[in-house]
PDB file of C-alpha atoms and ligand atoms in Angstrom:
ATOM      1  CA  MET A   1      12.700  -1.071   8.688  1.00 98.00           C
ATOM      2  CA  LYS A   2      14.549   0.849  11.392  1.00 98.00           C
ATOM      3  CA  ALA A   3      15.493   3.747   9.105  1.00 98.00           C
ATOM      4  CA  LEU A   4      11.816   4.286   8.240  1.00 98.00           C
ATOM      5  CA  GLU A   5      10.817   4.208  11.914  1.00 98.00           C
ATOM      6  CA  GLN A   6      13.465   6.856  12.623  1.00 98.00           C
ATOM      7  CA  LYS A   7      12.297   8.971   9.657  1.00 98.00           C
ATOM      8  CA  ILE A   8       8.705   8.799  10.938  1.00 98.00           C
ATOM      9  CA  LEU A   9       9.863   9.860  14.423  1.00 98.00           C
ATOM     10  CA  ASN A  10      11.945  12.728  12.999  1.00 98.00           C
ATOM     11  CA  GLU A  11       9.564  14.030  10.336  1.00 98.00           C
ATOM     12  CA  GLY A  12       6.063  12.632  10.969  1.00 98.00           C
ATOM     13  CA  THR A  13       3.230  14.609  12.546  1.00 98.00           C
ATOM     14  CA  VAL A  14       0.258  12.937  14.213  1.00 98.00           C
ATOM     15  CA  LEU A  15      -2.940  14.752  13.265  1.00 96.00           C
ATOM     16  CA  GLY A  16      -6.430  14.257  14.673  1.00 89.00           C
ATOM     17  CA  GLY A  17      -8.537  11.375  13.399  1.00 90.00           C
ATOM     18  CA  ASP A  18      -5.641   8.894  13.531  1.00 95.00           C
ATOM     19  CA  ILE A  19      -3.896  10.476  10.532  1.00 97.00           C
ATOM     20  CA  LEU A  20      -0.105  10.510  10.300  1.00 98.00           C
ATOM     21  CA  LYS A  21       1.328  13.211   8.068  1.00 98.00           C
ATOM     22  CA  VAL A  22       4.571  12.349   6.278  1.00 98.00           C
ATOM     23  CA  GLY A  23       4.459  15.023   3.605  1.00 97.00           C
ATOM     24  CA  SER A  24       8.172  15.797   3.882  1.00 98.00           C
ATOM     25  CA  PHE A  25       9.334  12.468   2.449  1.00 98.00           C
ATOM     26  CA  LEU A  26       6.429  10.407   1.110  1.00 98.00           C
ATOM     27  CA  ASN A  27       3.105  12.136   0.475  1.00 96.00           C
ATOM     28  CA  GLN A  28       3.969  15.554  -0.919  1.00 97.00           C
ATOM     29  CA  GLN A  29       7.716  15.935  -1.225  1.00 98.00           C
ATOM     30  CA  ILE A  30       9.389  12.638  -2.071  1.00 98.00           C
ATOM     31  CA  ASP A  31      12.820  11.829  -0.636  1.00 98.00           C
ATOM     32  CA  VAL A  32      13.922   9.816  -3.647  1.00 98.00           C
ATOM     33  CA  ALA A  33      17.099   8.352  -2.127  1.00 98.00           C
ATOM     34  CA  PHE A  34      15.082   7.134   0.849  1.00 98.00           C
ATOM     35  CA  LEU A  35      12.280   5.914  -1.424  1.00 98.00           C
ATOM     36  CA  MET A  36      14.827   3.723  -3.218  1.00 98.00           C
ATOM     37  CA  GLU A  37      15.966   2.298   0.150  1.00 98.00           C
ATOM     38  CA  MET A  38      12.354   1.284   0.747  1.00 98.00           C
ATOM     39  CA  GLY A  39      12.344  -0.318  -2.697  1.00 98.00           C
ATOM     40  CA  GLU A  40      15.448  -2.367  -1.773  1.00 98.00           C
ATOM     41  CA  GLU A  41      13.796  -3.457   1.463  1.00 98.00           C
ATOM     42  CA  ILE A  42      10.662  -4.611  -0.384  1.00 98.00           C
ATOM     43  CA  ASP A  43      12.834  -6.548  -2.842  1.00 98.00           C
ATOM     44  CA  LYS A  44      14.429  -8.399   0.107  1.00 98.00           C
ATOM     45  CA  ILE A  45      10.983  -9.579   1.271  1.00 98.00           C
ATOM     46  CA  TYR A  46       9.858 -10.878  -2.153  1.00 98.00           C
ATOM     47  CA  LYS A  47      13.165 -11.864  -3.765  1.00 95.00           C
ATOM     48  CA  ASN A  48      12.205 -15.493  -4.294  1.00 94.00           C
ATOM     49  CA  ALA A  49       8.432 -15.074  -4.530  1.00 98.00           C
ATOM     50  CA  GLY A  50       8.182 -15.081  -8.324  1.00 98.00           C
ATOM     51  CA  VAL A  51       6.450 -11.684  -8.489  1.00 98.00           C
ATOM     52  CA  THR A  52       5.506 -10.789 -12.082  1.00 98.00           C
ATOM     53  CA  LYS A  53       3.898  -7.393 -11.471  1.00 98.00           C
ATOM     54  CA  ILE A  54       3.211  -4.812  -8.788  1.00 98.00           C
ATOM     55  CA  LEU A  55      -0.291  -3.414  -8.293  1.00 98.00           C
ATOM     56  CA  THR A  56      -0.923  -0.171  -6.437  1.00 98.00           C
ATOM     57  CA  ILE A  57      -3.535   2.569  -6.252  1.00 97.00           C
ATOM     58  CA  GLU A  58      -3.277   6.190  -7.357  1.00 96.00           C
ATOM     59  CA  ALA A  59      -1.865   8.499  -6.282  1.00 95.00           C
ATOM     60  CA  SER A  60       0.287   8.008  -3.242  1.00 94.00           C
ATOM     61  CA  GLY A  61       1.019   4.294  -3.668  1.00 96.00           C
ATOM     62  CA  ILE A  62       2.706   4.847  -7.021  1.00 98.00           C
ATOM     63  CA  ALA A  63       6.031   6.187  -5.732  1.00 98.00           C
ATOM     64  CA  VAL A  64       6.652   3.255  -3.360  1.00 98.00           C
ATOM     65  CA  ALA A  65       5.519   0.778  -6.016  1.00 98.00           C
ATOM     66  CA  VAL A  66       7.873   2.247  -8.628  1.00 98.00           C
ATOM     67  CA  ALA A  67      10.820   2.157  -6.197  1.00 98.00           C
ATOM     68  CA  ALA A  68      10.220  -1.546  -5.523  1.00 98.00           C
ATOM     69  CA  ALA A  69       9.597  -2.283  -9.202  1.00 98.00           C
ATOM     70  CA  ALA A  70      12.871  -0.631 -10.242  1.00 98.00           C
ATOM     71  CA  VAL A  71      14.794  -3.044  -8.001  1.00 98.00           C
ATOM     72  CA  MET A  72      12.630  -6.084  -8.773  1.00 98.00           C
ATOM     73  CA  LYS A  73      12.612  -5.368 -12.511  1.00 98.00           C
ATOM     74  CA  VAL A  74       8.860  -5.767 -12.971  1.00 98.00           C
ATOM     75  CA  ASN A  75       6.156  -3.378 -14.176  1.00 98.00           C
ATOM     76  CA  VAL A  76       3.723  -1.413 -12.044  1.00 98.00           C
ATOM     77  CA  VAL A  77      -0.012  -1.218 -12.675  1.00 98.00           C
ATOM     78  CA  PHE A  78      -1.983   1.351 -10.726  1.00 98.00           C
ATOM     79  CA  ALA A  79      -5.700   1.242 -10.097  1.00 97.00           C
ATOM     80  CA  LYS A  80      -7.508   4.468 -10.947  1.00 95.00           C
ATOM     81  CA  LYS A  81     -10.093   5.955  -8.633  1.00 92.00           C
ATOM     82  CA  ASN A  82     -13.390   6.739 -10.377  1.00 83.00           C
ATOM     83  CA  LYS A  83     -16.242   8.678  -8.851  1.00 65.00           C
ATOM     84  CA  THR A  84     -18.846   6.987 -11.008  1.00 61.00           C
ATOM     85  CA  SER A  85     -19.843   3.335 -11.084  1.00 62.00           C
ATOM     86  CA  ASN A  86     -20.379   3.608 -14.845  1.00 62.00           C
ATOM     87  CA  VAL A  87     -17.439   1.510 -16.044  1.00 67.00           C
ATOM     88  CA  SER A  88     -17.111  -0.652 -19.117  1.00 71.00           C
ATOM     89  CA  GLY A  89     -16.715  -4.421 -19.116  1.00 76.00           C
ATOM     90  CA  GLU A  90     -13.076  -4.026 -20.099  1.00 92.00           C
ATOM     91  CA  VAL A  91     -11.961  -3.304 -16.542  1.00 94.00           C
ATOM     92  CA  TYR A  92     -11.795  -5.088 -13.220  1.00 95.00           C
ATOM     93  CA  SER A  93     -13.353  -2.914 -10.527  1.00 95.00           C
ATOM     94  CA  ALA A  94     -13.891  -2.888  -6.784  1.00 96.00           C
ATOM     95  CA  ASN A  95     -15.614  -0.549  -4.382  1.00 95.00           C
ATOM     96  CA  VAL A  96     -13.352   0.992  -1.716  1.00 95.00           C
ATOM     97  CA  HIS A  97     -14.213   3.077   1.321  1.00 93.00           C
ATOM     98  CA  SER A  98     -11.685   5.881   1.702  1.00 91.00           C
ATOM     99  CA  PHE A  99     -10.238   6.225   5.191  1.00 88.00           C
ATOM    100  CA  THR A 100      -8.977   9.758   4.598  1.00 86.00           C
ATOM    101  CA  HIS A 101     -12.034  11.154   2.756  1.00 87.00           C
ATOM    102  CA  GLY A 102     -14.826   9.126   4.382  1.00 89.00           C
ATOM    103  CA  THR A 103     -16.450   8.402   1.001  1.00 90.00           C
ATOM    104  CA  ASP A 104     -16.685   5.364  -1.273  1.00 93.00           C
ATOM    105  CA  TYR A 105     -15.073   5.226  -4.668  1.00 92.00           C
ATOM    106  CA  LEU A 106     -14.613   2.694  -7.401  1.00 94.00           C
ATOM    107  CA  VAL A 107     -11.120   1.494  -8.333  1.00 95.00           C
ATOM    108  CA  THR A 108     -10.543   0.137 -11.809  1.00 95.00           C
ATOM    109  CA  VAL A 109      -7.789  -1.698 -13.676  1.00 96.00           C
ATOM    110  CA  PRO A 110      -8.013  -2.509 -17.412  1.00 95.00           C
ATOM    111  CA  LYS A 111      -8.292  -6.267 -17.978  1.00 96.00           C
ATOM    112  CA  ASP A 112      -5.328  -6.061 -20.372  1.00 96.00           C
ATOM    113  CA  TYR A 113      -2.865  -5.442 -17.561  1.00 97.00           C
ATOM    114  CA  ILE A 114      -3.411  -8.438 -15.230  1.00 98.00           C
ATOM    115  CA  ASP A 115      -4.023 -12.039 -16.182  1.00 97.00           C
ATOM    116  CA  ALA A 116      -4.278 -15.473 -14.591  1.00 98.00           C
ATOM    117  CA  ASN A 117      -0.532 -16.122 -14.997  1.00 98.00           C
ATOM    118  CA  ASP A 118       0.422 -13.158 -12.830  1.00 98.00           C
ATOM    119  CA  LYS A 119       1.745 -13.302  -9.301  1.00 98.00           C
ATOM    120  CA  ILE A 120       1.001  -9.874  -7.942  1.00 98.00           C
ATOM    121  CA  LEU A 121       2.661  -7.900  -5.180  1.00 99.00           C
ATOM    122  CA  ILE A 122       0.251  -5.257  -3.852  1.00 99.00           C
ATOM    123  CA  ILE A 123       1.825  -2.054  -2.538  1.00 98.00           C
ATOM    124  CA  ASP A 124       0.443   1.103  -0.935  1.00 98.00           C
ATOM    125  CA  ASP A 125       1.806   3.951   1.150  1.00 98.00           C
ATOM    126  CA  PHE A 126      -0.426   3.463   4.223  1.00 98.00           C
ATOM    127  CA  LEU A 127      -2.428   0.589   5.702  1.00 98.00           C
ATOM    128  CA  ALA A 128      -5.191   1.608   8.078  1.00 98.00           C
ATOM    129  CA  ASN A 129      -8.483  -0.327   8.026  1.00 98.00           C
ATOM    130  CA  GLY A 130      -7.384  -2.326   5.006  1.00 98.00           C
ATOM    131  CA  LYS A 131     -10.119  -1.246   2.574  1.00 98.00           C
ATOM    132  CA  ALA A 132      -7.729  -0.141  -0.176  1.00 98.00           C
ATOM    133  CA  LEU A 133      -5.823  -3.447   0.010  1.00 98.00           C
ATOM    134  CA  GLU A 134      -9.084  -5.441   0.090  1.00 98.00           C
ATOM    135  CA  GLY A 135     -10.184  -3.701  -3.122  1.00 98.00           C
ATOM    136  CA  LEU A 136      -6.865  -4.440  -4.833  1.00 98.00           C
ATOM    137  CA  ILE A 137      -6.923  -8.088  -3.665  1.00 98.00           C
ATOM    138  CA  ASP A 138     -10.452  -8.352  -5.072  1.00 98.00           C
ATOM    139  CA  ILE A 139      -9.203  -7.100  -8.458  1.00 98.00           C
ATOM    140  CA  VAL A 140      -6.277  -9.572  -8.505  1.00 98.00           C
ATOM    141  CA  GLU A 141      -8.642 -12.433  -7.692  1.00 98.00           C
ATOM    142  CA  GLN A 142     -11.180 -11.333 -10.345  1.00 98.00           C
ATOM    143  CA  ALA A 143      -8.330 -11.711 -12.840  1.00 98.00           C
ATOM    144  CA  GLY A 144      -7.619 -15.236 -11.569  1.00 98.00           C
ATOM    145  CA  ALA A 145      -4.112 -14.098 -10.619  1.00 98.00           C
ATOM    146  CA  GLU A 146      -2.296 -14.885  -7.375  1.00 98.00           C
ATOM    147  CA  VAL A 147      -1.566 -12.433  -4.555  1.00 98.00           C
ATOM    148  CA  ALA A 148       2.120 -12.829  -3.628  1.00 98.00           C
ATOM    149  CA  GLY A 149       1.652 -10.490  -0.679  1.00 98.00           C
ATOM    150  CA  CYS A 150       0.804  -6.966   0.410  1.00 99.00           C
ATOM    151  CA  THR A 151       3.363  -4.425   1.561  1.00 98.00           C
ATOM    152  CA  CYS A 152       2.666  -0.906   2.739  1.00 98.00           C
ATOM    153  CA  ALA A 153       5.325   1.548   3.784  1.00 98.00           C
ATOM    154  CA  ILE A 154       3.483   2.455   6.984  1.00 98.00           C
ATOM    155  CA  GLU A 155       0.888   0.280   8.707  1.00 98.00           C
ATOM    156  CA  LYS A 156      -1.127   1.717  11.571  1.00 98.00           C
ATOM    157  CA  GLY A 157      -1.434  -1.607  13.378  1.00 98.00           C
ATOM    158  CA  PHE A 158      -3.932  -0.286  15.907  1.00 98.00           C
ATOM    159  CA  GLN A 159      -6.526   0.148  13.145  1.00 98.00           C
ATOM    160  CA  GLY A 160      -6.558  -3.599  12.521  1.00 98.00           C
ATOM    161  CA  GLY A 161      -6.661  -3.779   8.713  1.00 98.00           C
ATOM    162  CA  GLY A 162      -3.352  -5.623   8.397  1.00 98.00           C
ATOM    163  CA  ASP A 163      -4.115  -8.207  11.085  1.00 98.00           C
ATOM    164  CA  LYS A 164      -7.537  -8.871   9.537  1.00 98.00           C
ATOM    165  CA  LEU A 165      -5.868  -9.723   6.212  1.00 98.00           C
ATOM    166  CA  ARG A 166      -3.190 -11.858   7.944  1.00 98.00           C
ATOM    167  CA  LYS A 167      -5.968 -13.837   9.628  1.00 98.00           C
ATOM    168  CA  LYS A 168      -7.479 -14.470   6.193  1.00 98.00           C
ATOM    169  CA  GLY A 169      -4.138 -16.016   5.171  1.00 98.00           C
ATOM    170  CA  TYR A 170      -2.584 -13.204   3.120  1.00 98.00           C
ATOM    171  CA  LYS A 171       1.081 -12.329   3.578  1.00 98.00           C
ATOM    172  CA  VAL A 172       1.136  -8.733   4.827  1.00 98.00           C
ATOM    173  CA  GLU A 173       4.567  -7.266   5.558  1.00 98.00           C
ATOM    174  CA  SER A 174       4.727  -3.554   6.173  1.00 98.00           C
ATOM    175  CA  LEU A 175       8.005  -1.682   6.410  1.00 98.00           C
ATOM    176  CA  ALA A 176       7.004   0.036   9.668  1.00 98.00           C
ATOM    177  CA  VAL A 177       4.075  -0.862  11.918  1.00 98.00           C
ATOM    178  CA  ILE A 178       2.808   1.770  14.338  1.00 98.00           C
ATOM    179  CA  GLU A 179       1.250   0.204  17.435  1.00 98.00           C
ATOM    180  CA  LYS A 180       0.187   3.412  19.138  1.00 97.00           C
ATOM    181  CA  MET A 181       0.251   7.095  18.285  1.00 98.00           C
ATOM    182  CA  SER A 182      -0.884  10.430  19.667  1.00 96.00           C
ATOM    183  CA  PRO A 183       0.387  13.965  19.063  1.00 95.00           C
ATOM    184  CA  GLY A 184       4.071  13.918  20.055  1.00 93.00           C
ATOM    185  CA  ASN A 185       4.235  10.161  20.644  1.00 96.00           C
ATOM    186  CA  ILE A 186       4.645   7.293  18.166  1.00 98.00           C
ATOM    187  CA  GLU A 187       5.331   3.707  19.237  1.00 98.00           C
ATOM    188  CA  PHE A 188       6.186   0.864  16.860  1.00 98.00           C
ATOM    189  CA  ARG A 189       5.250  -2.809  16.978  1.00 97.00           C
ATOM    190  CA  LYS A 190       8.179  -4.893  18.259  1.00 90.00           C
TER     191      LYS A 190
HETATM  192  P1  5GP B   1      -7.287   1.840   4.468  1.00 56.04           P
HETATM  193  O1  5GP B   1      -7.972   1.553   3.180  1.00 56.04           O
HETATM  194  O2  5GP B   1      -6.282   0.785   4.863  1.00 56.04           O
HETATM  195  O3  5GP B   1      -8.241   2.156   5.590  1.00 56.04           O
HETATM  196  O4  5GP B   1      -6.472   3.188   4.274  1.00 56.04           O
HETATM  197  C1  5GP B   1      -5.374   3.218   3.417  1.00 56.04           C
HETATM  198  C2  5GP B   1      -5.433   4.383   2.450  1.00 56.04           C
HETATM  199  O5  5GP B   1      -5.807   5.582   3.112  1.00 56.04           O
HETATM  200  C3  5GP B   1      -4.074   4.601   1.841  1.00 56.04           C
HETATM  201  O6  5GP B   1      -4.208   4.477   0.434  1.00 56.04           O
HETATM  202  C4  5GP B   1      -3.670   6.016   2.227  1.00 56.04           C
HETATM  203  O7  5GP B   1      -3.563   6.820   1.092  1.00 56.04           O
HETATM  204  C5  5GP B   1      -4.759   6.538   3.123  1.00 56.04           C
HETATM  205  N1  5GP B   1      -4.332   6.694   4.541  1.00 56.04           N
HETATM  206  C6  5GP B   1      -4.780   5.961   5.594  1.00 56.04           C
HETATM  207  N2  5GP B   1      -4.248   6.393   6.736  1.00 56.04           N
HETATM  208  C7  5GP B   1      -3.423   7.406   6.417  1.00 56.04           C
HETATM  209  C8  5GP B   1      -2.578   8.266   7.199  1.00 56.04           C
HETATM  210  O8  5GP B   1      -2.481   8.185   8.440  1.00 56.04           O
HETATM  211  N3  5GP B   1      -1.866   9.199   6.525  1.00 56.04           N
HETATM  212  C9  5GP B   1      -1.942   9.339   5.162  1.00 56.04           C
HETATM  213  N4  5GP B   1      -1.192  10.274   4.593  1.00 56.04           N
HETATM  214  N5  5GP B   1      -2.742   8.554   4.393  1.00 56.04           N
HETATM  215  C10 5GP B   1      -3.477   7.596   5.016  1.00 56.04           C
END
């Protein structure tokens, strides 16, 4: 998505530790008009895919997921992050290693919200090593549902998470894929 690449170039800041900061439009302040353009773009990718529901992870995936869901006219379920592994049998859960915090956490989704008839589109804000998406895929598969695909607003391609999932056969289509970045320089995958 060219407009997203331009927005990243104009407003993004590359921090140490391979972190891209996009607080001005996605992670702290939300540019709602632009968010809705991302939603339209995601709808174009999955228009004929028979998606019944969108699954994301709190907190920063929710905005992108809701934008796509508003266009696609489906509901959003978000996985909650729990510090403890003490969860009841009424939830699907998966362990996820956090790229930004360096710790592990458990993500949970109540069994009521996904079932074997669902075709799930998984959405997040960023794709780095792919651990968040792997956890969400695990939850969809525990429910016996189908993964229609995974879309993140921004994939840092050089961290390999997206390509690893593509090799496993999942459809992964990010709106912008960064091939290389350093302070003051961001290059996108062609
Ligand atoms: P992964 O699980 O793919 O390694 O990392 C994805 C998760 O980490 C996303 O849910 C996102 O919130 C966070 N994340 C990873 N890289 C970045 C980044 O460069 N900037 C921001 N703001 N979040 C990131």
